[in-house]
XYZ file of C-alpha atoms in Angstrom:
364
model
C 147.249 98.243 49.993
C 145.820 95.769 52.216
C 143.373 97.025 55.539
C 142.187 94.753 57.925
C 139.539 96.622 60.046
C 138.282 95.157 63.586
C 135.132 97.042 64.053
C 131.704 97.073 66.004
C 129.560 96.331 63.036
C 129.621 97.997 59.185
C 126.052 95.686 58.407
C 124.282 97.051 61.512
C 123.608 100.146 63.007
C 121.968 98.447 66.027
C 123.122 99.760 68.971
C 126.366 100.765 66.981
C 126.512 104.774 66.616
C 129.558 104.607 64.113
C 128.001 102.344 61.652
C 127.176 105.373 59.558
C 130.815 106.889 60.129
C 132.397 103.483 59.259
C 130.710 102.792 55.950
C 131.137 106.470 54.888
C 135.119 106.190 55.283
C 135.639 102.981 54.389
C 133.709 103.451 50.899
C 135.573 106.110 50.193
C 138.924 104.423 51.351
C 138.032 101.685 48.424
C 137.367 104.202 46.187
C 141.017 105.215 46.582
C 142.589 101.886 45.918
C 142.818 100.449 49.210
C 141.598 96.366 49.795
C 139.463 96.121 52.858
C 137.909 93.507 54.824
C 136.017 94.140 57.883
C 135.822 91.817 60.950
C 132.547 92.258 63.283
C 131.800 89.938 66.223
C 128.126 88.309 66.351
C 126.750 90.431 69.037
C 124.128 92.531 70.882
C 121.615 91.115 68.546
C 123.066 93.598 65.434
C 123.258 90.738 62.818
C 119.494 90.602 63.499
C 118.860 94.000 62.352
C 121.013 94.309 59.068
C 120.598 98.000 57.586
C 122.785 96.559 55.052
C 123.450 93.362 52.724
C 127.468 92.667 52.486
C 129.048 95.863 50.118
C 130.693 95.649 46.974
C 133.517 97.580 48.278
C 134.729 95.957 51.079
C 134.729 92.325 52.408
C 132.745 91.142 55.765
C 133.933 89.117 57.990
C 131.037 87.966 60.622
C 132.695 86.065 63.871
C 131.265 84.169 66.672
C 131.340 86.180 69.821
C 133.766 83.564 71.373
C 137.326 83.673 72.210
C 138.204 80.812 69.743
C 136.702 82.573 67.220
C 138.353 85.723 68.033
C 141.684 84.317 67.815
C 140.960 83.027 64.833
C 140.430 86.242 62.840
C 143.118 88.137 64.835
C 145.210 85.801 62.769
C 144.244 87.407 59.601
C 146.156 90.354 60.301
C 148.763 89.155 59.050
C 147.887 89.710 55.694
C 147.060 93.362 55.703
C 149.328 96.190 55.525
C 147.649 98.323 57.555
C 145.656 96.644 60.437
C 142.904 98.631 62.503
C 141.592 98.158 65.654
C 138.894 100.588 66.820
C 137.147 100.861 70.037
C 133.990 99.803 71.624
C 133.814 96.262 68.684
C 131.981 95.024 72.002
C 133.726 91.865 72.100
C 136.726 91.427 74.789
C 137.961 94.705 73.194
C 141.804 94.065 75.126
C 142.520 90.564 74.337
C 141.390 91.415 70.695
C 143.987 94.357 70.478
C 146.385 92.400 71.765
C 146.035 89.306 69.904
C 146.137 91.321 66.570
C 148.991 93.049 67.453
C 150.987 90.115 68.392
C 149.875 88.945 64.818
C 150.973 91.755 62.607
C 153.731 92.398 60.129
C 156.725 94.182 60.968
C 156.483 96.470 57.950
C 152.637 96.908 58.673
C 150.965 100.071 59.803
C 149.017 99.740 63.149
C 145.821 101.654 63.863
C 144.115 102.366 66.757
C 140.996 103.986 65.767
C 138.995 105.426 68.750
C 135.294 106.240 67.689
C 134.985 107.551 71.456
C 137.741 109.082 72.225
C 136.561 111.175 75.015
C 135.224 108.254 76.603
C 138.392 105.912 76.194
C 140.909 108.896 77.395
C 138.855 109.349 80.533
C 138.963 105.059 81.264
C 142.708 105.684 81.023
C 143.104 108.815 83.004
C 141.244 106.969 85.717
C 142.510 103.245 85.619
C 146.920 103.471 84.852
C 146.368 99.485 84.759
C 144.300 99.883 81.705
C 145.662 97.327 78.941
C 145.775 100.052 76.358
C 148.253 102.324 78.393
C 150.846 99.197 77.202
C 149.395 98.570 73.674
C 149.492 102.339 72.642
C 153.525 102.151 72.618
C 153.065 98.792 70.039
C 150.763 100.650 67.571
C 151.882 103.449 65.123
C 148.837 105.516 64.863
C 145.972 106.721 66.463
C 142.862 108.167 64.840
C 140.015 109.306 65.880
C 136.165 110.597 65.571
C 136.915 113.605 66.501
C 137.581 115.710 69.783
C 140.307 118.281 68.300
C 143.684 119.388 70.192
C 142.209 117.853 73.566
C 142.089 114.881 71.956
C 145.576 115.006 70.434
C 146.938 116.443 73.492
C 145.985 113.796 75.878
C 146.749 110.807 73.612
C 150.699 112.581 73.004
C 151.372 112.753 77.037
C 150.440 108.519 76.887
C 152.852 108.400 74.353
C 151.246 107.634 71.346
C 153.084 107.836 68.102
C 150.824 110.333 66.302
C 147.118 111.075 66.741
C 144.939 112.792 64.593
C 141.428 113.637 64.496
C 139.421 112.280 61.747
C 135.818 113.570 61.923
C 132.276 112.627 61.394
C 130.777 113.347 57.620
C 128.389 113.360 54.918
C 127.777 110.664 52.075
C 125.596 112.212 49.861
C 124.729 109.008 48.607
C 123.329 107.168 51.328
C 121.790 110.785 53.017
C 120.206 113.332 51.078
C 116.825 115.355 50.679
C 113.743 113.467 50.303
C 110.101 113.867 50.329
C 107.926 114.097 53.459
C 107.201 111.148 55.228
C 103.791 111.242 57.169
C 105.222 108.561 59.853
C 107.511 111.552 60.697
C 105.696 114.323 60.808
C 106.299 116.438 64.083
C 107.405 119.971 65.208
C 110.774 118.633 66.895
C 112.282 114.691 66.855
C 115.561 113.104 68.230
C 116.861 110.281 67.380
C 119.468 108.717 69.714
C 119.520 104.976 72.006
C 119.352 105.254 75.695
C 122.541 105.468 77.111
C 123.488 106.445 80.787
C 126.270 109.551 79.416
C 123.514 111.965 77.745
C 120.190 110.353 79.206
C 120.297 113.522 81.775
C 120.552 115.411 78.908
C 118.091 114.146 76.814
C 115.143 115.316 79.773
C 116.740 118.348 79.583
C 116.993 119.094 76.364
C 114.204 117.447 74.743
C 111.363 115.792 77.436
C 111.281 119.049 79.523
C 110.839 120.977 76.719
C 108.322 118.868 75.259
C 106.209 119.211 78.614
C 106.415 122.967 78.101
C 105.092 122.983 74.404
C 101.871 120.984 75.280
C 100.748 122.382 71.823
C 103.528 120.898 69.637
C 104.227 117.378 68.608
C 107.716 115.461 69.608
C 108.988 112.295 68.150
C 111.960 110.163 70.079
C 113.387 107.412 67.959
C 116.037 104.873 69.343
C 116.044 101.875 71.352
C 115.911 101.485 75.194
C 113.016 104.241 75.586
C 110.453 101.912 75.939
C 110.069 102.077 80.037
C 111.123 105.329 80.172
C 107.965 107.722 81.250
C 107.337 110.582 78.733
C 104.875 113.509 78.492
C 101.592 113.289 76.504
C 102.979 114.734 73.572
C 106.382 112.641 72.944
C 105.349 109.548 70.614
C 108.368 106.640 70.817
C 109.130 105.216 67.486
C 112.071 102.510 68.658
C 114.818 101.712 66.869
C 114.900 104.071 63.457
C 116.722 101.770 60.584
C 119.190 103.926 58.417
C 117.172 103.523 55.333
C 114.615 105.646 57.112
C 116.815 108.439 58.174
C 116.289 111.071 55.470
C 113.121 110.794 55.702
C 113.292 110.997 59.857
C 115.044 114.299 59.241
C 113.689 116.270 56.820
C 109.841 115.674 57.680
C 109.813 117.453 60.792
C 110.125 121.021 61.192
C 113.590 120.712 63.121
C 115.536 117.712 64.484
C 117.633 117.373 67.716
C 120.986 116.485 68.552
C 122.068 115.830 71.994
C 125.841 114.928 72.575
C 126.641 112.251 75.212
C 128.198 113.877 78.491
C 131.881 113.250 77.465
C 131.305 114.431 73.672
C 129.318 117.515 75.330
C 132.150 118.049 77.843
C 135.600 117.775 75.364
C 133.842 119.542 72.543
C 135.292 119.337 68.785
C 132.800 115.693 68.545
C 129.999 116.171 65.672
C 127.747 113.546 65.930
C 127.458 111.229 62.934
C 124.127 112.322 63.036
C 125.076 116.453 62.703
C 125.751 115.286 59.154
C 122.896 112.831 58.225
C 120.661 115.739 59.229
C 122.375 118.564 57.078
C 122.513 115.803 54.189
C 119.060 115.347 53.870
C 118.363 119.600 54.512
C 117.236 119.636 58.191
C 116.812 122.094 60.316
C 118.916 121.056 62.841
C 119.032 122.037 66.456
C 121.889 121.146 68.911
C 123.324 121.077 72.112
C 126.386 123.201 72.865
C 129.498 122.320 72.206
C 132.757 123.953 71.826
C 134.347 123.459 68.222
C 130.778 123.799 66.507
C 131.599 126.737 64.193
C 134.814 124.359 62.560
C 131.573 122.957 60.893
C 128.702 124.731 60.647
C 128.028 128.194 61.281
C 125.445 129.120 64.274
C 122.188 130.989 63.524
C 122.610 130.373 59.684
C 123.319 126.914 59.121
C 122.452 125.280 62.665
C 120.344 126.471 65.600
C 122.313 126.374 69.189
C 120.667 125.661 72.875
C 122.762 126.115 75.810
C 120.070 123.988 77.562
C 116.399 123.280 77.799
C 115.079 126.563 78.014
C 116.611 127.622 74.372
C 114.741 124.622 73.048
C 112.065 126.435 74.059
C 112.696 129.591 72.593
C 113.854 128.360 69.387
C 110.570 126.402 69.240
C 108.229 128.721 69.954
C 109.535 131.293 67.119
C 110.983 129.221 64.594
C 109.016 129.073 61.614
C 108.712 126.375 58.707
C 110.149 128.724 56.312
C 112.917 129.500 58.421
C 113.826 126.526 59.342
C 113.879 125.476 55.559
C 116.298 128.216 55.163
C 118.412 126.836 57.546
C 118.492 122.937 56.342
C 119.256 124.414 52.789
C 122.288 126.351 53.710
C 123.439 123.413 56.131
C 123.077 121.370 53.068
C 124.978 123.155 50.873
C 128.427 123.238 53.813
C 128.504 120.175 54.104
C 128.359 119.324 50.515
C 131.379 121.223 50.232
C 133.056 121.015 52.910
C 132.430 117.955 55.419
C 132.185 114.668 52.922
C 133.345 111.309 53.365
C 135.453 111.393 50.166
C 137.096 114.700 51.690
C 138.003 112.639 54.845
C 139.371 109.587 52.770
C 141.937 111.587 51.214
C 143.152 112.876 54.763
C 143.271 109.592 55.627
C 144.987 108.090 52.388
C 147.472 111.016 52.586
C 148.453 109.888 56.134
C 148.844 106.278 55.469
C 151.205 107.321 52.513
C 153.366 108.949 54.602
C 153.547 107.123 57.153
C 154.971 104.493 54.360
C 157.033 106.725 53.022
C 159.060 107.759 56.220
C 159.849 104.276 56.107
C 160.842 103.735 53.055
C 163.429 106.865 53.800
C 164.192 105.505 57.220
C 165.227 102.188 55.620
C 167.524 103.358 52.958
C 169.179 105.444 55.501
């Protein structure tokens, strides 16, 4: 089958958090059978900062940022069988939606997969003119990046079809253990862009801290931190490219992760980067978050911290062999339990269904 997929980027990770989750599932999806071609708009500078070269396993489409140009590619929806439209492609999202709906087959499956679902459901809640509130009765499916019954719950009272979380994952062949990189070395590092939903967080969870370990060396990688004042001890990096991610995460003695306020708030949303870290054998440490033992198991696999103050603690007593301990049996979970290939055939099994009700519905 056929998938056209309107997306942020799958060549950039550039200020584009689901690069990582996008080329995981859609490899996977190929691996499966399925046709794919990917449509990204020229924007925000991310064709600039390529992690990656065009795939073998899916096509790219690269479109000027205009709405000529936009129309243009909507058309091509047409020829898929099952035609995608995910949040936040950073492009007039709404006319895009709409113009690739208008453009569909009848017999085609619609998607709209929401890569910040917390986010998009609290836009709705908040504006009942929202364009989607319309759209969401046109398309067949929803999927999303995670956020568990919540999730489902909310997008069932707007009347969506069907909803189901899809979740963040490993590929073990783009993340996975690797030696020591002296660039990296550090007792703690984040890596995350500067965004106003978890910059609170991130001076509480990671600057404050920082200022009360005087003796221990921080690393912040992302873009946007370059104005942003930081103690003595917390060395910027900018924007980390993905081929330097293992290397980001297992060199330091642990790693961060710091969930933006709606993530933090619904719960049931790993980060992408949850699972880049246990690929590679981190020791990871993260906010709190209901939903966290679905994936890995607190104390043993992952470290917790309510807030800044656990940073602390968890910092001051954690040692290298521990922490080793930890990134090895995080490692070996996700292995089994949280890949990209596992999360393909969720998602291949749904899409056959769906086909298959209405293949019954039509003979009926």
């Amino acid at each position: 089958m056929k998938i056209a997929f309107y997306g942020s980027s799958l060549l950039s990770s550039y200020w584009n958090g689901a690069a990582t989750y996008y080329r995981g599932l859609l490899k996977a999806l190929s691996r499966r059978g399925y046709d794919i071609v990917f449509y990204e708009p020229d924007a925000f500078d991310r064709q600039k900062h390529r992690d990656i070269e065009a795939p073998d396993w899916c096509k790219v489409v690269v479109y000027e940022a205009a709405p000529d140009a936009l129309m243009q590619v909507a058309s091509r929806a047409a020829e898929a069988d099952i035609v995608v439209k995910a949040s936040g492609v950073g492009f007039e999202d709404d006319a895009l939606l709409r113009a690739v709906l208008n453009q569909v087959r009848t017999n085609a499956l619609t998607v709209f997969w929401d890569v910040d679902a917390p986010a998009t459901l609290s836009e709705l809640r908040k504006d009942p003119d929202h364009p989607l509130h319309q759209e969401l009765k046109r398309i067949g499916l929803v999927l999303t990046y995670g956020g568990g019954d919540p999730v489902v719950w909310d997008y069932r009272a707007l009347c969506a079809a069907e909803c189901v979380p899809i979740y963040n994952a490993l590929d073990p062949e783009t993340h996975f253990p690797v030696a020591g990189d002296p660039r990296f070395a550090c007792d703690l590092a984040f890596l995350g862009n500067r965004l106003p939903d978890r910059e609170a967080r991130v001076e509480g969870f990671f600057l404050k801290p920082a200022s009360a370990l005087e003796s221990q060396k921080f690393l912040l990688g992302g873009s946007g931190w370059g104005d942003k004042p930081l103690p003595a001890n917390v060395s910027w990096l900018g924007h980390v490219g993905t081929g330097d991610h293992n290397a980001f995460n297992v060199t330091p003695k642990a790693v961060l992760n710091i969930s933006r306020d709606s993530m933090a708030s619904n719960g049931f949303s790993p980060a992408t980067r949850v699972f880049e870290a246990a690929g590679a054998g981190a020791c990871l440490i993260t906010d709190a978050w209901a939903g966290i033992d679905m994936f890995l198991r607190p104390g043993e696999e992952i470290l917790v911290a309510r807030d800044g103050a656990d940073v602390v603690e968890i910092m001051r007593t954690l040692t290298l062999p521990q922490a080793k301990a930890i990134g090895a049996a995080a490692l070996r979970r996700v292995l089994a339990e949280h890949t990209y290939t596992l999360r393909a055939e969720l998602v291949d099994t749904i899409f056959k269904a769906h086909f298959e009700r209405r293949t019954v519905e039509a003979a009926e």
